[in-house]
Tab-separated table of C-alpha atoms in Angstrom:
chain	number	residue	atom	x	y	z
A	13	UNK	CA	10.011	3.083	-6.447
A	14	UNK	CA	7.307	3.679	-3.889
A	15	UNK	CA	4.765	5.277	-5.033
A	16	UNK	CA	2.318	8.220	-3.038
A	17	UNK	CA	-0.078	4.994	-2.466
A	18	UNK	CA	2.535	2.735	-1.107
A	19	UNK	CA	2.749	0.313	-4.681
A	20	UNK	CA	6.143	-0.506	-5.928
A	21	UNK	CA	6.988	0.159	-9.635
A	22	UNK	CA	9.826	-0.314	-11.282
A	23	UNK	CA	12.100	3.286	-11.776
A	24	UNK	CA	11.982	2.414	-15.297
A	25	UNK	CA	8.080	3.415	-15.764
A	26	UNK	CA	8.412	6.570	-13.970
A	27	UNK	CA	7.327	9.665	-16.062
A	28	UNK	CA	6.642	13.353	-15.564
A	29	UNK	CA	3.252	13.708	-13.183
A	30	UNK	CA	2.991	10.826	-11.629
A	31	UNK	CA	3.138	11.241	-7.366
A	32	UNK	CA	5.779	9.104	-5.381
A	33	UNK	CA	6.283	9.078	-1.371
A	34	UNK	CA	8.948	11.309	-0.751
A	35	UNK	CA	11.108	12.526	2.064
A	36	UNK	CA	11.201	16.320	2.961
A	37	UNK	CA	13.256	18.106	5.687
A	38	UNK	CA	10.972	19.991	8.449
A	39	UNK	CA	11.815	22.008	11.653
A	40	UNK	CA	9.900	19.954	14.601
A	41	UNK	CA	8.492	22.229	17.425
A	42	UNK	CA	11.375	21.941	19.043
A	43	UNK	CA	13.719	23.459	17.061
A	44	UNK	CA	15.236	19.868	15.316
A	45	UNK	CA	14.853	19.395	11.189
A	46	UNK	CA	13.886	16.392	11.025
A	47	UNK	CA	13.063	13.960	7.515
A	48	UNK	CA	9.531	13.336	7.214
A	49	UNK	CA	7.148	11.192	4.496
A	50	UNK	CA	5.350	13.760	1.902
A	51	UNK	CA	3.937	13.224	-1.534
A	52	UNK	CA	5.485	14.700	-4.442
A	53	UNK	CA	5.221	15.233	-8.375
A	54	UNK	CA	7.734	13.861	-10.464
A	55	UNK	CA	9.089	16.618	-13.105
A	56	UNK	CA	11.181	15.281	-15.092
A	57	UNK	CA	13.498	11.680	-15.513
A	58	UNK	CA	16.588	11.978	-17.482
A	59	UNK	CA	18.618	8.676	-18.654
A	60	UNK	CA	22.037	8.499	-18.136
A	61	UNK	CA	24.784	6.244	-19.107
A	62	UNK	CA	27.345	5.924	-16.313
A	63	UNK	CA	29.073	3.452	-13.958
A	64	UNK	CA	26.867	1.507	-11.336
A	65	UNK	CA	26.759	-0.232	-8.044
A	66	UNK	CA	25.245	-2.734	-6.306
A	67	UNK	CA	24.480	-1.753	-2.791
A	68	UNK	CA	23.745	-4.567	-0.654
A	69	UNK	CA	22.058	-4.431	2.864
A	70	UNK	CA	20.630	-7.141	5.109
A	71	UNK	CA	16.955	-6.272	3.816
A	72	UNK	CA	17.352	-6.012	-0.175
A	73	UNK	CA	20.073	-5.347	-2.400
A	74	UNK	CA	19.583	-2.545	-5.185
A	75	UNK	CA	21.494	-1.384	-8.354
A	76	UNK	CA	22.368	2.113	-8.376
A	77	UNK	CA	24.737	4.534	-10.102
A	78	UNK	CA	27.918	4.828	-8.635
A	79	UNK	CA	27.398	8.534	-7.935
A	80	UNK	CA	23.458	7.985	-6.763
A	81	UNK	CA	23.355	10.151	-3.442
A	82	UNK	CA	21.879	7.782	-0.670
A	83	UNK	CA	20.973	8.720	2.889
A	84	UNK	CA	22.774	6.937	5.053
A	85	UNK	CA	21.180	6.268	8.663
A	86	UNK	CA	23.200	9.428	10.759
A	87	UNK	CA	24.464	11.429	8.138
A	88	UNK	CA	23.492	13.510	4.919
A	89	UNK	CA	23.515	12.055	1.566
A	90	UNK	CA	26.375	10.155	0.422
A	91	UNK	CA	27.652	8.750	-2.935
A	92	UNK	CA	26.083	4.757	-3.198
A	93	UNK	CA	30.043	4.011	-4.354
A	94	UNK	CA	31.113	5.204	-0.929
A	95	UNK	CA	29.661	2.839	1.502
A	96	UNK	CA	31.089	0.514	3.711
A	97	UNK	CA	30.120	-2.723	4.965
A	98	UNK	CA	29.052	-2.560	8.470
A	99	UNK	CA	27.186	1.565	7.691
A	100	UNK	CA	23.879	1.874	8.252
A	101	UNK	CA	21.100	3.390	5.552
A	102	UNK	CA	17.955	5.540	6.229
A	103	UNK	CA	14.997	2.773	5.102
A	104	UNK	CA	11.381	3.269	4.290
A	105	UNK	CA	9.951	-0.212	4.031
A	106	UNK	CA	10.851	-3.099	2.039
A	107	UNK	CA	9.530	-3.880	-1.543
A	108	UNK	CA	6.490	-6.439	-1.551
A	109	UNK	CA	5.431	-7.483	-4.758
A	110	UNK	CA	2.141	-6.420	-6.540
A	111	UNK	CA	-0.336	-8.692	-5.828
A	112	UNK	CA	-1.861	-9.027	-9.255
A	113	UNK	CA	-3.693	-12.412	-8.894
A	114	UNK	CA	-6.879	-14.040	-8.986
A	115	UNK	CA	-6.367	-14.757	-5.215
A	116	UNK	CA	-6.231	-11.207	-4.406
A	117	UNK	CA	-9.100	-10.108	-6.548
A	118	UNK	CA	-11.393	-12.441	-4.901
A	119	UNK	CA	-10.191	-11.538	-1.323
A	120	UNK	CA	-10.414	-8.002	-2.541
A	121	UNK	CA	-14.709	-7.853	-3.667
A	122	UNK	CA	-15.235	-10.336	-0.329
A	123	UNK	CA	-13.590	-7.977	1.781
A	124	UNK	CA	-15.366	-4.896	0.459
A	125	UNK	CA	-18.850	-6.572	0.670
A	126	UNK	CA	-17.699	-7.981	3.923
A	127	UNK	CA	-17.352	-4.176	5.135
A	128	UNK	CA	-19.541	-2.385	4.023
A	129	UNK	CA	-21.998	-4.801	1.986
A	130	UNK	CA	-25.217	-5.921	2.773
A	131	UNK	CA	-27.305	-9.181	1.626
A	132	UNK	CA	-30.805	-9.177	1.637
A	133	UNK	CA	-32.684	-12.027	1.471
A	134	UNK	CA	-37.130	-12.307	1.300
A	135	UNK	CA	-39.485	-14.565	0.269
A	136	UNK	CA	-40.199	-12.280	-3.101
A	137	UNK	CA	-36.500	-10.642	-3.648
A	138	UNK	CA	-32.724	-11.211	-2.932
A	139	UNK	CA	-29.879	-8.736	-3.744
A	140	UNK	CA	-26.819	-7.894	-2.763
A	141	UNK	CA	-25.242	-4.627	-2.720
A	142	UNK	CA	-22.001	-2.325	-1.835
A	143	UNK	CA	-23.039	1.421	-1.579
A	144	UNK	CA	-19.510	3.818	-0.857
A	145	UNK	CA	-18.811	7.512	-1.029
A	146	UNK	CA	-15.153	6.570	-2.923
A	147	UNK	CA	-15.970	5.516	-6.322
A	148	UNK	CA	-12.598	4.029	-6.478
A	149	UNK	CA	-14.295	1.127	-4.412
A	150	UNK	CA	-17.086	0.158	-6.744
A	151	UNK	CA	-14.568	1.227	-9.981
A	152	UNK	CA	-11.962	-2.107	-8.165
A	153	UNK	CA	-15.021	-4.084	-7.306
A	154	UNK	CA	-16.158	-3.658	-10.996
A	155	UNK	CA	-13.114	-4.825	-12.158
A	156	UNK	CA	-12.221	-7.439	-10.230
A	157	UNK	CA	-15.620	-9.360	-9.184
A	158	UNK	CA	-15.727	-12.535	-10.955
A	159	UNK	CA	-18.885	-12.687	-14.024
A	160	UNK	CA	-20.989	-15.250	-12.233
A	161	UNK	CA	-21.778	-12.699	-9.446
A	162	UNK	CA	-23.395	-10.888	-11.823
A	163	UNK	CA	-22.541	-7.608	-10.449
A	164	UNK	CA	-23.745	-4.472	-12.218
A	165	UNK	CA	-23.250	-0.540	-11.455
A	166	UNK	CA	-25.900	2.014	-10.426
A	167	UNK	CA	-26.112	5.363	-10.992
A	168	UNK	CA	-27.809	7.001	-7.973
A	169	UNK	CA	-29.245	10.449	-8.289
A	170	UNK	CA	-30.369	11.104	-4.959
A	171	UNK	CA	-27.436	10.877	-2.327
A	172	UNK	CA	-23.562	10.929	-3.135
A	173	UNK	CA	-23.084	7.668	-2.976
A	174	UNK	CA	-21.583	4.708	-5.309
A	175	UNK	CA	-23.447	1.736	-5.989
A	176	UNK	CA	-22.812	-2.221	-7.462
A	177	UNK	CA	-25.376	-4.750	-6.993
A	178	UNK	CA	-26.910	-7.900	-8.447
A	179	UNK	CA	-30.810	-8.933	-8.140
A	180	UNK	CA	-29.976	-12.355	-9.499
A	181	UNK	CA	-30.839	-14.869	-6.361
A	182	UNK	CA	-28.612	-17.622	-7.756
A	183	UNK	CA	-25.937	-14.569	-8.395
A	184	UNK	CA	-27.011	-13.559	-4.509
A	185	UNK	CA	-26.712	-16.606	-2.880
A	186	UNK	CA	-23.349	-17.434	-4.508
A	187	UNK	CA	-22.113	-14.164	-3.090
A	188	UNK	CA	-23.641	-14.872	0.357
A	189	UNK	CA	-21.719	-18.258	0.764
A	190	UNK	CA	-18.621	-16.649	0.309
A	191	UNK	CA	-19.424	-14.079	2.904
A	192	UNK	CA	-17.418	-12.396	4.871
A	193	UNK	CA	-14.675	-14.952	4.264
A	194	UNK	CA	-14.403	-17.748	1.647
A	195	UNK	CA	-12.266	-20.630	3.543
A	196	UNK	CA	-10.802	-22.423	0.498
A	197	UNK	CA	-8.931	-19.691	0.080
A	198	UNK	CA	-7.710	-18.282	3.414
A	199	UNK	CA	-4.085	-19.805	3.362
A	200	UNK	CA	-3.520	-17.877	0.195
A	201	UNK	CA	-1.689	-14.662	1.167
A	202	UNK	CA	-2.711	-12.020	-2.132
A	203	UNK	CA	-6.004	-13.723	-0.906
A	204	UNK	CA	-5.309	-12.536	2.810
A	205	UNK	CA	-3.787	-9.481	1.503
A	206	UNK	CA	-7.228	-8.678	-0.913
A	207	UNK	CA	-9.330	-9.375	1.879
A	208	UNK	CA	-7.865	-7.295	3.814
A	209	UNK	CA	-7.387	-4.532	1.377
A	210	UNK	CA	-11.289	-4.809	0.638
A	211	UNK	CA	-12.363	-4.036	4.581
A	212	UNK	CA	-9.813	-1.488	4.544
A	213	UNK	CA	-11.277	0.553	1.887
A	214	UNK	CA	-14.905	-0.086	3.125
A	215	UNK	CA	-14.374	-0.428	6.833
A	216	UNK	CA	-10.781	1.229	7.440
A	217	UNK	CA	-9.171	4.097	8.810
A	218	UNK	CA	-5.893	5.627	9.187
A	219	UNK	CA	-4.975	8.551	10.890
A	220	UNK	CA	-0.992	8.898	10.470
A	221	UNK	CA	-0.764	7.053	13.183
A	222	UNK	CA	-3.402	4.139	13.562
A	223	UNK	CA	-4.462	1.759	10.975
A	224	UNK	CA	-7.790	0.327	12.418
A	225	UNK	CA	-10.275	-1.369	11.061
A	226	UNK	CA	-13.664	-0.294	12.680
A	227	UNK	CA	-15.446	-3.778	12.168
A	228	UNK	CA	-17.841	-4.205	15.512
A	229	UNK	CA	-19.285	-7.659	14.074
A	230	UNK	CA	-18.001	-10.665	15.404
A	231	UNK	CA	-17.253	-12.779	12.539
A	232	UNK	CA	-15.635	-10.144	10.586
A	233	UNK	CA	-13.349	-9.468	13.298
A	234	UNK	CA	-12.852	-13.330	13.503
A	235	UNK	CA	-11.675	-12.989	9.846
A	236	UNK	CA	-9.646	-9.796	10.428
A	237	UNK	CA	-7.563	-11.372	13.114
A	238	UNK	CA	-7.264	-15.069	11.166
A	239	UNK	CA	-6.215	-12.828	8.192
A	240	UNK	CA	-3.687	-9.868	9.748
A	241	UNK	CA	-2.065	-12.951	11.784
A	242	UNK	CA	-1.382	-14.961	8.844
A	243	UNK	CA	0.309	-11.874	6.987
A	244	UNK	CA	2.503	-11.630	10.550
A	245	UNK	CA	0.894	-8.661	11.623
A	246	UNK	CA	0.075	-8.264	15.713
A	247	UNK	CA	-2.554	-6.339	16.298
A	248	UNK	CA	-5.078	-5.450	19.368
A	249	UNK	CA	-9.244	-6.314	19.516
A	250	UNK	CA	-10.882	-3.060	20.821
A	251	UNK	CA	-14.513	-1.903	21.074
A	252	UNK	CA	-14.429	0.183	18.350
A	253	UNK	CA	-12.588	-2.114	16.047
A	254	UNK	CA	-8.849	-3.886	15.457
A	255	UNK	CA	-6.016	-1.919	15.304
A	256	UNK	CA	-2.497	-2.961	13.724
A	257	UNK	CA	0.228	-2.735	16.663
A	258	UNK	CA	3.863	-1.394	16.274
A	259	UNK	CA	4.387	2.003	15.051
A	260	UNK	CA	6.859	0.246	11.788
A	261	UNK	CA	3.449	-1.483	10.983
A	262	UNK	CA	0.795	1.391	10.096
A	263	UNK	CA	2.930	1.624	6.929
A	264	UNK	CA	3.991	-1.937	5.980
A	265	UNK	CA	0.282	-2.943	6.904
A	266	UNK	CA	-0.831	-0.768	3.726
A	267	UNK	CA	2.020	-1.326	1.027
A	268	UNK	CA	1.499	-5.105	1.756
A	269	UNK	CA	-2.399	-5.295	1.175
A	270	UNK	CA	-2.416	-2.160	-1.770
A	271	UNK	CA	-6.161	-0.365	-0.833
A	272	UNK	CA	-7.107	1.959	-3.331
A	273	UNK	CA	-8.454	4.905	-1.473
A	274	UNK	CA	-5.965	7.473	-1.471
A	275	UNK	CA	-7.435	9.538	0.984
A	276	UNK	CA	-7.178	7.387	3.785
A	277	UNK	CA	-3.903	6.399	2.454
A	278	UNK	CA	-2.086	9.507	1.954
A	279	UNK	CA	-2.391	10.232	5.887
A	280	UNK	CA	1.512	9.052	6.246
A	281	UNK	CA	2.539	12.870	5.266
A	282	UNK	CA	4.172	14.042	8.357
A	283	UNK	CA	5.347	10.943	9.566
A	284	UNK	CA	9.406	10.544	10.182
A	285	UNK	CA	11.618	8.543	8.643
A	286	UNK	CA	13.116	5.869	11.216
A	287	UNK	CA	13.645	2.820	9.456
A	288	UNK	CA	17.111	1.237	8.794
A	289	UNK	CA	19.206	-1.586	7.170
A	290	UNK	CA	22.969	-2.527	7.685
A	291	UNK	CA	25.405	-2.177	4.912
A	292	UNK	CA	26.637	-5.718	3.951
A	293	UNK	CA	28.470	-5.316	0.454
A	294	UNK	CA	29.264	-2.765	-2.261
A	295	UNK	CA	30.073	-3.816	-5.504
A	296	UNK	CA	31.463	-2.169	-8.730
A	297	UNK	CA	28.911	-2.958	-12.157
A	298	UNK	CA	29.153	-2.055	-15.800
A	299	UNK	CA	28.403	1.048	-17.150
A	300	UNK	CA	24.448	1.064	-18.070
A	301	UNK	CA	21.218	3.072	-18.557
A	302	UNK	CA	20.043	5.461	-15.013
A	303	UNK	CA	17.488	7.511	-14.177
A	304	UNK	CA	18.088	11.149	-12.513
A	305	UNK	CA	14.285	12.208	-11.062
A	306	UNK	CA	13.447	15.700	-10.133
A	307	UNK	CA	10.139	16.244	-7.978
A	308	UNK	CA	8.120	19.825	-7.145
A	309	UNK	CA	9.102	19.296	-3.644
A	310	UNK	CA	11.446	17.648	-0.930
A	311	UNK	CA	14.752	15.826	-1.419
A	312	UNK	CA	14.264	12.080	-1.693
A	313	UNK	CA	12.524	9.512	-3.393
A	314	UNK	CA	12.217	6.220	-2.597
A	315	UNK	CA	13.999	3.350	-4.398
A	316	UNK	CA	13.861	-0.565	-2.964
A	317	UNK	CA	13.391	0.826	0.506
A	318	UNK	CA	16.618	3.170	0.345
A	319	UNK	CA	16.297	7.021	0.071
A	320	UNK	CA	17.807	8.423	-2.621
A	321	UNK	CA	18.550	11.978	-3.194
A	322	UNK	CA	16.442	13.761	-6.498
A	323	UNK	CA	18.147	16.028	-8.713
């Protein structure tokens, strides 16, 4: 299921109170109602035995119940059991798997000290630090940095802001080396995908629209563009920073590299549903365990890409 972040977890670990990306119907300026992406609470999951499908499209293939309702592309919901192949489904995305790896983590605290970072470096004191207003940032960082960087948390009483930082100069000039890019590891994608994630948090923005990363120095946009390009994303070089092309993007751009800011995340609400996948096979399964979810608001969840109607 996709999450209000843009993760993937499995419909199986869904509970009461945690916030998926939903679909909602709207009335547009002009009169049209119209599905757009929201976040929603989930209320309550019931398991039910009953008969299942396997829907098939070109994109993924996903085991439903028989009498799931699922939105096709031009229509309103239909039972999963009744598709054809040839129809066309309403998509959002496609599943990408969750980058837990030592690859990613690495790319992740590089990218972040890449951004926003700095590295000092004297003839009587070295340190590097990452100072952000999300503690989310530091609380990943924390996590994730390996021990011989030494990292350690500050509180800081004067300003608002989040601090991690080590005063070690071997620790320092460990850190520096691998800064803003460490090459060994740039033809690893959760790598890539970490990196990228990292700057995004520190460095990023998105507006509902525009995912841009507002980088101005050279070698970290040398890095952005070596990075987005070998993830398949296009993207533009502007003066005030690199922005993802392709409308289809601004969203597969963030579910693929998983930042942890949800503020800058969450800017998809309003955005309409246009994604789609052909029908390519329907076929009858045993009878086995489902899941009926009910959400505080809108219509639809989203399960392996398809929309599927709540309870």
């Amino acid at each position: 299921m996709l999450t209000a972040d843009l993760g993937w977890v499995p419909i199986s670990t869904v509970s009461a109170g945690d916030e998926l990306a939903t679909l909602a119907i709207v009335t547009a300026e002009n009169g049209q109602r119209q599905r757009r992406l929201q976040t929603a609470q989930v209320t309550d999951v019931a398991h039910v035995r009953r008969p299942t499908v396997e829907l098939q499209t070109d994109e993924v293939t996903v085991s439903v119940a028989a009498d799931a309702r699922v939105l096709p592309y031009t229509h309103d919901f239909r039972d999963a059991c009744r598709f054809r192949s040839g129809q066309r489904v309403k998509t959002v995305l496609t599943p990408t798997p969750d980058p837990d790896s030592v690859a990613y983590r690495d790319g992740y605290v590089h990218g972040a000290f890449a951004g926003d970072g700095s590295v000092v470096k004297t003839k009587t004191t070295k340190n590097a630090t990452l100072r952000c207003q999300d503690e989310e940032i530091i609380e990943r960082v924390d996590a994730f940095a390996r021990d011989e960087y030494g990292l350690q948390r500050k509180g800081r009483e004067f300003n608002s802001l989040h601090e991690i930082r080590t005063t070690i100069w071997k620790e320092v000039d460990l850190l520096d080396g691998l800064l803003p890019i460490d090459p060994t590891q740039v033809d690893d994608l959760d790598y890539c995908r970490g990196w990228l994630a990292g700057m995004f948090d520190t460095d990023g923005a998105f507006d509902g629209h525009t995912v841009r990363f507002t980088q101005t120095k050279p070698e970290q946009r040398k890095a952005l563009q070596l990075l987005l390009g070998r993830l398949g994303f296009e993207y533009v070089v502007e003066q005030k920073g690199v922005r993802v092309r392709g409308a289809n993007s601004r969203l597969r751009v963030l579910s693929a590299i998983r930042p942890v800011v949800s503020r800058k995340i969450r800017s998809y609400a309003g955005i309409m549903v246009n994604g789609s996948a052909e029908v390519v096979g329907v076929a009858e399964r045993p009878v086995r365990d489902t899941y009926d979810i009910s959400l505080d608001r809108g219509d639809a969840y989203v399960l392996e890409g398809l929309c599927v109607e709540a309870v």
